[in-house]
Structure formats: C-alpha cells, structure tokens
Short mmCIF file of C-alpha atoms and ligand atoms in Angstrom, two decimals:
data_model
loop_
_atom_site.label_atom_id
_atom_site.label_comp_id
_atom_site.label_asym_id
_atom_site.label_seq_id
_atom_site.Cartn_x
_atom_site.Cartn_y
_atom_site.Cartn_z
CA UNK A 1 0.00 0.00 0.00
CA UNK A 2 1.67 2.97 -1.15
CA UNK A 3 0.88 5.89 1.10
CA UNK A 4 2.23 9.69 1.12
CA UNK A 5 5.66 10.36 2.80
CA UNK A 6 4.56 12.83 4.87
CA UNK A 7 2.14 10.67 6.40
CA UNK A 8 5.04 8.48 7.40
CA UNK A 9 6.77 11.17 8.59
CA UNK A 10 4.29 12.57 10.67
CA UNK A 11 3.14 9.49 12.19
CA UNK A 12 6.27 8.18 13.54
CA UNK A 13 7.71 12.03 14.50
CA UNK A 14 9.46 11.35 17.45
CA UNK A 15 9.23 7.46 18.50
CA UNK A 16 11.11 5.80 15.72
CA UNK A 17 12.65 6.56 12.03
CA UNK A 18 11.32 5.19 8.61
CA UNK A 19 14.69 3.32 6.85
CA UNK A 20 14.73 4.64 3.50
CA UNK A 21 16.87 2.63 1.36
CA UNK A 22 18.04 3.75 -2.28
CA UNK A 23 17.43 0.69 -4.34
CA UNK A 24 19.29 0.48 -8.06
CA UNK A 25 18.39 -2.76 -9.28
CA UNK A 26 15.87 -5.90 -9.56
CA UNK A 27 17.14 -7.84 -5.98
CA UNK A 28 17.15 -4.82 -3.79
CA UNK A 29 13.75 -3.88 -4.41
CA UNK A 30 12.51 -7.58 -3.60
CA UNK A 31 15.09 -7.92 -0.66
CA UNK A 32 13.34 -4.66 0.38
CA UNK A 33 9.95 -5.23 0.33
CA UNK A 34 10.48 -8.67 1.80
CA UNK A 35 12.26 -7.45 4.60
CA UNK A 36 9.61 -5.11 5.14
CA UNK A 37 6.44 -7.18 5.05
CA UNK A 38 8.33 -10.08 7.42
CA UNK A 39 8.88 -7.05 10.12
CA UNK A 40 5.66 -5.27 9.53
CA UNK A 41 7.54 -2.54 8.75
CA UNK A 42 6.90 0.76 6.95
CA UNK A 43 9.58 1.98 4.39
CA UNK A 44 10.79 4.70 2.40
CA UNK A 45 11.88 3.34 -0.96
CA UNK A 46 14.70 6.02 -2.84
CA UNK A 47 15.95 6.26 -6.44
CA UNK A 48 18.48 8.53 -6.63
CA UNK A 49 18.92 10.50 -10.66
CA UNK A 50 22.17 7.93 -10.91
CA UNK A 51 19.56 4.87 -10.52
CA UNK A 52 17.34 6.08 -12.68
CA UNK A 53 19.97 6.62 -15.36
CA UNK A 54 21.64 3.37 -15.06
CA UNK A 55 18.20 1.39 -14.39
CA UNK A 56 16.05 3.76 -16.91
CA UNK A 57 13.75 5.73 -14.72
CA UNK A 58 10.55 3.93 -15.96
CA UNK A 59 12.33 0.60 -15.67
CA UNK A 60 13.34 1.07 -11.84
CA UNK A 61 9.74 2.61 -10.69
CA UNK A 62 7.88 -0.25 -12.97
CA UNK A 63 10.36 -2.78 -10.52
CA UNK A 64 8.91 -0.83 -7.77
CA UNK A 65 5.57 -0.96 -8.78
CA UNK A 66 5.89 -4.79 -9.10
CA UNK A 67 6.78 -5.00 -5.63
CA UNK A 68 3.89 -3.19 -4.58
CA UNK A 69 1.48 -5.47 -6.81
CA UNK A 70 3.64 -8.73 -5.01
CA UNK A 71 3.62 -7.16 -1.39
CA UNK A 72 0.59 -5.58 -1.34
CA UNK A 73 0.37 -5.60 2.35
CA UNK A 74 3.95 -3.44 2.20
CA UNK A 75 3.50 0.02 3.62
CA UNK A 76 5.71 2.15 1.36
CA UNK A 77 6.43 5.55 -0.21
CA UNK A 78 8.09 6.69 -2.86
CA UNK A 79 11.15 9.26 -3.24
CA UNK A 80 12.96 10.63 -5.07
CA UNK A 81 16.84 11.53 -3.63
CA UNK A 82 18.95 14.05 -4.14
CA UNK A 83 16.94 15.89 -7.36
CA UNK A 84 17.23 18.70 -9.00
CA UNK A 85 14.95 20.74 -11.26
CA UNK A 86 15.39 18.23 -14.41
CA UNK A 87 14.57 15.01 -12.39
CA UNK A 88 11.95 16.54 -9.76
CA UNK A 89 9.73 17.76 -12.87
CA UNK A 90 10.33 14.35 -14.60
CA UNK A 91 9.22 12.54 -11.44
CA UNK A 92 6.33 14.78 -10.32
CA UNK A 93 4.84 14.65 -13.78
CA UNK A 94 4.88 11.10 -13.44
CA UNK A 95 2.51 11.10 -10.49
CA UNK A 96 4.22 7.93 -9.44
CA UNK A 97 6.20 9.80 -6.34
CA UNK A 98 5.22 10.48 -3.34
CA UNK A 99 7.83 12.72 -2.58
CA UNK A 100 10.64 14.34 -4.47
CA UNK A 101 13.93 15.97 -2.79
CA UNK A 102 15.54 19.21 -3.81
CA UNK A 103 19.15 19.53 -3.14
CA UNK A 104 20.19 23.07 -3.63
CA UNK A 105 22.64 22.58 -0.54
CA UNK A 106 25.25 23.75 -2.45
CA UNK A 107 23.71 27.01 -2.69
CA UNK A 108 23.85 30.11 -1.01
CA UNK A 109 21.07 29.96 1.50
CA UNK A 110 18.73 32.52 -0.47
CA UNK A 111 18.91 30.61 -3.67
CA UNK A 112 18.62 27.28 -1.45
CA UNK A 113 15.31 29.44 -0.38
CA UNK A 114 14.25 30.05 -3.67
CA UNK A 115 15.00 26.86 -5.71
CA UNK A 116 13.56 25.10 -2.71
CA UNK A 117 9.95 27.10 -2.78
CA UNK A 118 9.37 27.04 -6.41
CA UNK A 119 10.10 23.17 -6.05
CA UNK A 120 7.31 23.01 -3.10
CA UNK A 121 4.63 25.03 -4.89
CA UNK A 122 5.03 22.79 -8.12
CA UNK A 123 4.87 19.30 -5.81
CA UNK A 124 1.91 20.40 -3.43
CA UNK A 125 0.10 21.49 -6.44
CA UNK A 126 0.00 17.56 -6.99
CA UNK A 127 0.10 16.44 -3.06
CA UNK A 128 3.60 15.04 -3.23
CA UNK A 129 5.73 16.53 -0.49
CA UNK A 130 9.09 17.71 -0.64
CA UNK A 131 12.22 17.47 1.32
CA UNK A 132 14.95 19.90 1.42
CA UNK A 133 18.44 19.98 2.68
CA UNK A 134 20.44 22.54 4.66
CA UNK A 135 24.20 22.42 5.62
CA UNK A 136 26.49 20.17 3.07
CA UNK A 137 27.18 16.63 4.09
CA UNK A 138 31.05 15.57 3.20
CA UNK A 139 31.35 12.55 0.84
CA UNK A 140 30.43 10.74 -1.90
CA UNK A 141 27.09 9.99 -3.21
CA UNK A 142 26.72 8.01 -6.24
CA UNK A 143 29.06 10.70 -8.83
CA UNK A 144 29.08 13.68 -6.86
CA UNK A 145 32.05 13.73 -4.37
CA UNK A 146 32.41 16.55 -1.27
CA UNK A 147 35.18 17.22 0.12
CA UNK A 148 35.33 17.87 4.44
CA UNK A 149 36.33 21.60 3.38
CA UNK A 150 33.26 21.99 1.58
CA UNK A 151 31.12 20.82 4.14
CA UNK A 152 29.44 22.84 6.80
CA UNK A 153 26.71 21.94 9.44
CA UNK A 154 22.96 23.04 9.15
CA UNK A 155 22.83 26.59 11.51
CA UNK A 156 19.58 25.92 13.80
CA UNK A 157 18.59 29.73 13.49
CA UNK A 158 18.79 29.08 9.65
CA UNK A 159 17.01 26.03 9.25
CA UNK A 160 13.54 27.94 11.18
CA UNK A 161 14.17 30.42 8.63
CA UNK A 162 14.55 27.97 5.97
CA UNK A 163 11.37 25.93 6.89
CA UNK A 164 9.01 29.07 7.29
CA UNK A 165 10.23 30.51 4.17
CA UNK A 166 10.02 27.66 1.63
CA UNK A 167 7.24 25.75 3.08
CA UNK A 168 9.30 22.32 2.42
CA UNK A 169 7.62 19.19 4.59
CA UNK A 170 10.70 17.79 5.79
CA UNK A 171 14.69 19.16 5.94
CA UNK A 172 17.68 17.04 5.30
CA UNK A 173 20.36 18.00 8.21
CA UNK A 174 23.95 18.49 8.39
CA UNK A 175 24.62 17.00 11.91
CA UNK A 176 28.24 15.29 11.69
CA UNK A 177 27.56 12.40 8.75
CA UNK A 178 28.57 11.99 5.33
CA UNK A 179 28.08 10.35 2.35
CA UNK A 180 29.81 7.16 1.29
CA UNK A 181 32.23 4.21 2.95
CA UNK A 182 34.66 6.88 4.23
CA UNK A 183 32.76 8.54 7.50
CA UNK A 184 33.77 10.06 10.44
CA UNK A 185 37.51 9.06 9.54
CA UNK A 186 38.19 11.80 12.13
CA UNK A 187 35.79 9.68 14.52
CA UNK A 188 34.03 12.96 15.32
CA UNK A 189 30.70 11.45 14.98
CA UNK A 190 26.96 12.87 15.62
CA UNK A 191 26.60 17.07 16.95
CA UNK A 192 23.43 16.27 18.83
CA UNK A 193 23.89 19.82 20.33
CA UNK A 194 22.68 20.93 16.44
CA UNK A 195 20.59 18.31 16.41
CA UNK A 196 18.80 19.29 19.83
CA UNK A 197 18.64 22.75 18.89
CA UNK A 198 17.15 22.42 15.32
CA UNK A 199 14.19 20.59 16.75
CA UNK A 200 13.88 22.75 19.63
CA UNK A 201 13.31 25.26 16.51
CA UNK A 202 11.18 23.30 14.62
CA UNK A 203 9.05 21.40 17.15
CA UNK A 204 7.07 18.26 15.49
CA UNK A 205 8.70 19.36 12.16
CA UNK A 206 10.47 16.07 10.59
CA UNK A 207 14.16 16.03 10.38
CA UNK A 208 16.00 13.45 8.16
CA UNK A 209 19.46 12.23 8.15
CA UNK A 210 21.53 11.50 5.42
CA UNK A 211 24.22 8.90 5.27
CA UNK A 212 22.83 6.93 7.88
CA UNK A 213 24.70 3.72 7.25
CA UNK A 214 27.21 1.78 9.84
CA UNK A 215 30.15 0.71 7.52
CA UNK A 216 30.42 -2.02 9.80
CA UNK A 217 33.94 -3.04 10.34
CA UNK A 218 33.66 -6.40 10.01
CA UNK A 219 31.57 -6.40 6.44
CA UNK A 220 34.87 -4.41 5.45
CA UNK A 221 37.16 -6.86 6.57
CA UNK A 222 35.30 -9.75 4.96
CA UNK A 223 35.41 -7.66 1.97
CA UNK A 224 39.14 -7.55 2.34
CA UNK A 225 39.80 -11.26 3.25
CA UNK A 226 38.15 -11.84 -0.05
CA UNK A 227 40.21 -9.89 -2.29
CA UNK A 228 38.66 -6.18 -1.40
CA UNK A 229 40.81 -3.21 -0.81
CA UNK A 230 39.14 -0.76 1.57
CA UNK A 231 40.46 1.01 4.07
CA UNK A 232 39.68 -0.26 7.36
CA UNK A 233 39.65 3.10 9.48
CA UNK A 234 36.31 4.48 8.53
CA UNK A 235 33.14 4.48 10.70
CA UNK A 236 29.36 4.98 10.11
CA UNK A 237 27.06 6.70 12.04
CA UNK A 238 26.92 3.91 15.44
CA UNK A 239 23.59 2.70 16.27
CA UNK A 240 23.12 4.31 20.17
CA UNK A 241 23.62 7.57 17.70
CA UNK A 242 20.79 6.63 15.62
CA UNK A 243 18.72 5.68 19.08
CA UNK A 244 19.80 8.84 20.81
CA UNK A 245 18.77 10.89 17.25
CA UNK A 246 15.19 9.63 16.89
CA UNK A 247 13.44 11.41 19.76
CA UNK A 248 15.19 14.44 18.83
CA UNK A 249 13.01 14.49 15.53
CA UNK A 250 15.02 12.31 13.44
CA UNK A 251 11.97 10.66 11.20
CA UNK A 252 13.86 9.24 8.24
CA UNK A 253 17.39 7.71 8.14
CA UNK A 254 18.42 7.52 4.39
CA UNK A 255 20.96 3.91 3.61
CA UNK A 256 22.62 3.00 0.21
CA UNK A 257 26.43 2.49 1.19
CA UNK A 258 25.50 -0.68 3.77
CA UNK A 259 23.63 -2.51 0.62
CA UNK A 260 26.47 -1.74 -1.60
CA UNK A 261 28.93 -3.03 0.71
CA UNK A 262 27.12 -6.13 1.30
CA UNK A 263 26.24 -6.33 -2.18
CA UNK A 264 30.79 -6.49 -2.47
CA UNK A 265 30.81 -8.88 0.52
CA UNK A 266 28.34 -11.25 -0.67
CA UNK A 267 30.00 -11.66 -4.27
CA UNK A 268 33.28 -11.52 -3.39
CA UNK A 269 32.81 -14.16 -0.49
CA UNK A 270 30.40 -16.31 -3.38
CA UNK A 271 33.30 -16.09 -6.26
CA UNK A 272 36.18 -16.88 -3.59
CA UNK A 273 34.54 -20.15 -2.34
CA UNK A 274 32.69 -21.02 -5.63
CA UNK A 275 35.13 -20.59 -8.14
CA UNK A 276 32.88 -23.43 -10.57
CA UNK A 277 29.73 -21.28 -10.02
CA UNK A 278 28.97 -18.61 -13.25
CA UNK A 279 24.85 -18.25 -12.70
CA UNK A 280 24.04 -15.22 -11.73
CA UNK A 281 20.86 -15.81 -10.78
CA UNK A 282 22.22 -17.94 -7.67
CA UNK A 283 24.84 -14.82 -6.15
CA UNK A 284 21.61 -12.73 -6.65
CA UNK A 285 19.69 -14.76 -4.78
CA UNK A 286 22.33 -14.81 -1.85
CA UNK A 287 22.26 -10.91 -2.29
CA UNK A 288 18.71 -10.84 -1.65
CA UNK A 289 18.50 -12.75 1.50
CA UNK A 290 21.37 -11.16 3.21
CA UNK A 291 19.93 -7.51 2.07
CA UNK A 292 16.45 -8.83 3.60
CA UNK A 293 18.34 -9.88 6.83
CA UNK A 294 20.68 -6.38 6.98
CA UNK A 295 16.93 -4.44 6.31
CA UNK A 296 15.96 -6.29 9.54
CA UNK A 297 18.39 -4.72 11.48
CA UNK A 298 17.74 -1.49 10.90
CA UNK A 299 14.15 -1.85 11.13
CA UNK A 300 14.60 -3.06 14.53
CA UNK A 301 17.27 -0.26 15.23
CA UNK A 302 15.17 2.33 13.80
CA UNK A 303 11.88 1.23 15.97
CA UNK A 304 9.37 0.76 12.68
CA UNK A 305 9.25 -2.94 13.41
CA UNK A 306 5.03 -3.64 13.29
CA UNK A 307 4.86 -0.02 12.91
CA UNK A 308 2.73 -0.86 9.50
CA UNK A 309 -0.24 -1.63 11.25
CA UNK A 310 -0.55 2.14 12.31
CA UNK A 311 -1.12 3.08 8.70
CA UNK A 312 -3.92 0.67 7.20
P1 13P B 401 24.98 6.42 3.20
O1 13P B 401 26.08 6.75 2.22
O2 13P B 401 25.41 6.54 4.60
O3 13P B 401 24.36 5.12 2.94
O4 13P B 401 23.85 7.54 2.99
C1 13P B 401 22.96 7.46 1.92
C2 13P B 401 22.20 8.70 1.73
O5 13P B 401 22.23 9.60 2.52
C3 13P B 401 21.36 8.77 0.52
O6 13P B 401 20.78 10.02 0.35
#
C-alpha cells in the first residue's frame, strides 16, 4: 500500500525513524519489500537521478511498482533523492512519487530558499511533499564527491528560517555524517547539540538524516579477506547515535552504502569459495537474503518494526 511520505513522517515524528533505502536494481527492491512485510515494517523506498539513469527511470519505478502489486500488504512511499529541477519535474509529472527531494545545498542559502519554494509550490500542487536539505554533508554519493572543506553543518537559526520561508515538509540536516564508505575518519561522529537545537526550533517538524549507514567493520574486513581493498579506518554513524537521534526528531534515516557493501561482501565471499559457479541468478539470490536480513536490522534499530499496522 503505497501511502504519502509525509504521512510516514508525521506518524512516527518522534518514536522511531522510517529506513529509506536507495534501491538500483531488480534484488534490492525484492530484498526490500520482503524485509519489510516479514517485520511489519513501513519503508521509504529512494531512487536517486544515478539509478534512474543506469536502471532507466521507468524501468526502476515499474520494478517498484511490481513490488507493490507482489507485497501488497507493504507500507511504502516513494522518493525521489537528491533531485534537481530536471529530475523533480520528470518525477512529479509522473505522479508515481510520493515525494521528491531538492538539493540546492550547495547554494547560497537565499537561492537554497528560492530553488527550494518554487520546487514546493510545483509538488503540493500535486500532493507530493518535498524534502529539502540545509548544511552540506562531506562525501560521496553516487558521482558527486564533497570534500570535508566543503562541508558545513545546518545553523539551527537558519534552518527555522529555511522551513518558514520555503514551506518544504521535511529538511535534510547536516549534523556530523557523510556520504559514502569513508565517514567520520576523524571519529568525530553525531553534533546532537545541532541536532537538539534544530528541533527545539522546529518542534514536530520532521528532520532526516543523510548517510545513515554503519560501515560495519567487520563487512569491510570480509570484503578484504576476499580480495577487497578498503580502508579499514572508517566508521558509520553507530547505532546508540541513531537511538539517541530519533526522539530528537530524526523521522527518516536515508541507507545505500551498507547494501552496496554487502552487495561487495556477498559476491566476493560467493566467487572466492565457488570458483565453478557462473549463474548469476544464484549470487543474486544470496544478495537478496542477506539484504532482507541487513533491512531487519535497521528496522529493529530504527523502531518501525510492526509499525505498518498504524497506517492501514
Ligand atoms: P549512506 O552513504 O550513509 O548510505 O547515505 C545514503 C544517503 O544519505 C542517501 O541520500
């Protein structure tokens, strides 16, 4: 049952976080919604403009769409990450989104302002909500790499501004993550006194955090043992962050980097110990499972675990 993403949003505001997971390709949408109807679980599925290049953006909804018809107990919305102009219009005019997401972070805060508005009076026009971003996260997200100079935390006093003035239904934070394998090198982790401060701001207003994955240590290490080269160093945001973020207004926690790695663990580990095996149809279906399992997790880190119920 596909339902709006502010609904989400404003239902679970301040007892647990939605996962939403950007998906790129046939067994992540299925290891999604799987994952999601064994837990009972709403979710926020993403497609970022890089999916919907490599996938074909009527391709990688249609997949989506499938899984709706094949889960149709699955409480989901739709959303589109990390847009701009080009893709938002594409995807609102496709009334197949729930939700699109500007990202004029980049900008200076009055063109943020302005970009941002003219996005949220073309999306409301067709009820699909919008979600904007202020501060710069460090990192890499799919072809667009940050670097830690670049990056700057959301200002609290700014983001009421921001909200008031651009009428956006939910605001992407910059609160100590980053894109990408490489986090928190530094090991400075979450600011929850920004954190505390923006929603003492923006009271019942949801907040979402980008690059919410772990990077656990020891998926890297398998990676590693089985012919990987990462570096070892890096951390993700830890999960008593996440726990301590959630009641702060923390609604949606976006993941893509803990699928890919898995997705590198799971084949490397399959071609190491199966050097015979060329079907690839049977390391998919290994990748499916073990993405179902990993969604688990953060369901039950995030709190949405028979959280479904509250929406039919
Ligand atoms: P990660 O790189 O931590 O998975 O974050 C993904 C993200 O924020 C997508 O918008």
């Amino acid at each position: 049952m596909k339902v709006t993403t502010a609904t989400l949003l404003n239902q679970c505001y301040g007892r647990y976080a939605v996962p939403a997971v950007n998906v790129f390709f046939m067994e992540e949408v299925i290891g999604l919604f799987r994952a999601a109807q064994h837990w009972a679980a709403p979710i926020i599925v993403q497609t970022t403009p890089f999916a919907r290049d490599y996938a074909g953006a009527d391709m990688l909804v249609s997949m989506v769409e499938a899984a709706e018809r094949t889960f149709p107990d699955v409480v989901f919305a739709l959303h589109l990450d990390h847009g701009v102009e080009s893709h938002i219009t594409g995807a609102i005019g496709s009334g197949r989104y729930t939700s699109v997401m500007i990202d004029a972070s980049h900008d200076s805060f009055e063109r943020n302002v302005k970009r941002t508005a003219a996005v949220v009076r073309m999306a409301h026009e067709k009820g699909i909500s919008v979600e904007a971003e202020l501060g710069i996260l460090a990192g890499v997200e799919d072809d667009l790499l940050v670097s830690a100079e670049k990056s700057f935390y959301t200002s609290p006093a700014q983001a009421l501004d921001f909200v008031r003035e651009t009428g956006c239904d939910s605001l992407a934070i910059a609160v100590g993550t980053s894109h990408g394998a490489y986090k928190f090198s530094g090991g400075q982790g979450l600011q929850f006194d920004i954190l505390e401060e923006i929603g003492e701001k923006l009271p019942g207003f949801p907040l979402v955090l980008h690059g919410g994955s772990n990077v656990q240590s020891g998926v890297i290490k398998r990676i590693n043992a089985a012919g990987g080269k990462l570096g070892e160093a890096a951390r993700g945001v830890q999960d008593e962050e996440i726990r301590r973020a959630i009641p702060l207004g923390i609604t949606k926690v976006n993941i893509a980097t803990d699928m890919r790695l898995l997705w590198t663990m799971v084949n490397r580990e399959f071609f190491r110990d199966r050097p015979e095996e060329f079907t690839p149809t049977t390391a998919g279906a290994l990748y499916m499972e073990a993405y179902t399992d990993y969604i688990g997790t953060k369901i039950a880190l995030l709190g949405a675990e028979g959280k479904a119920a509250e929406f039919s």
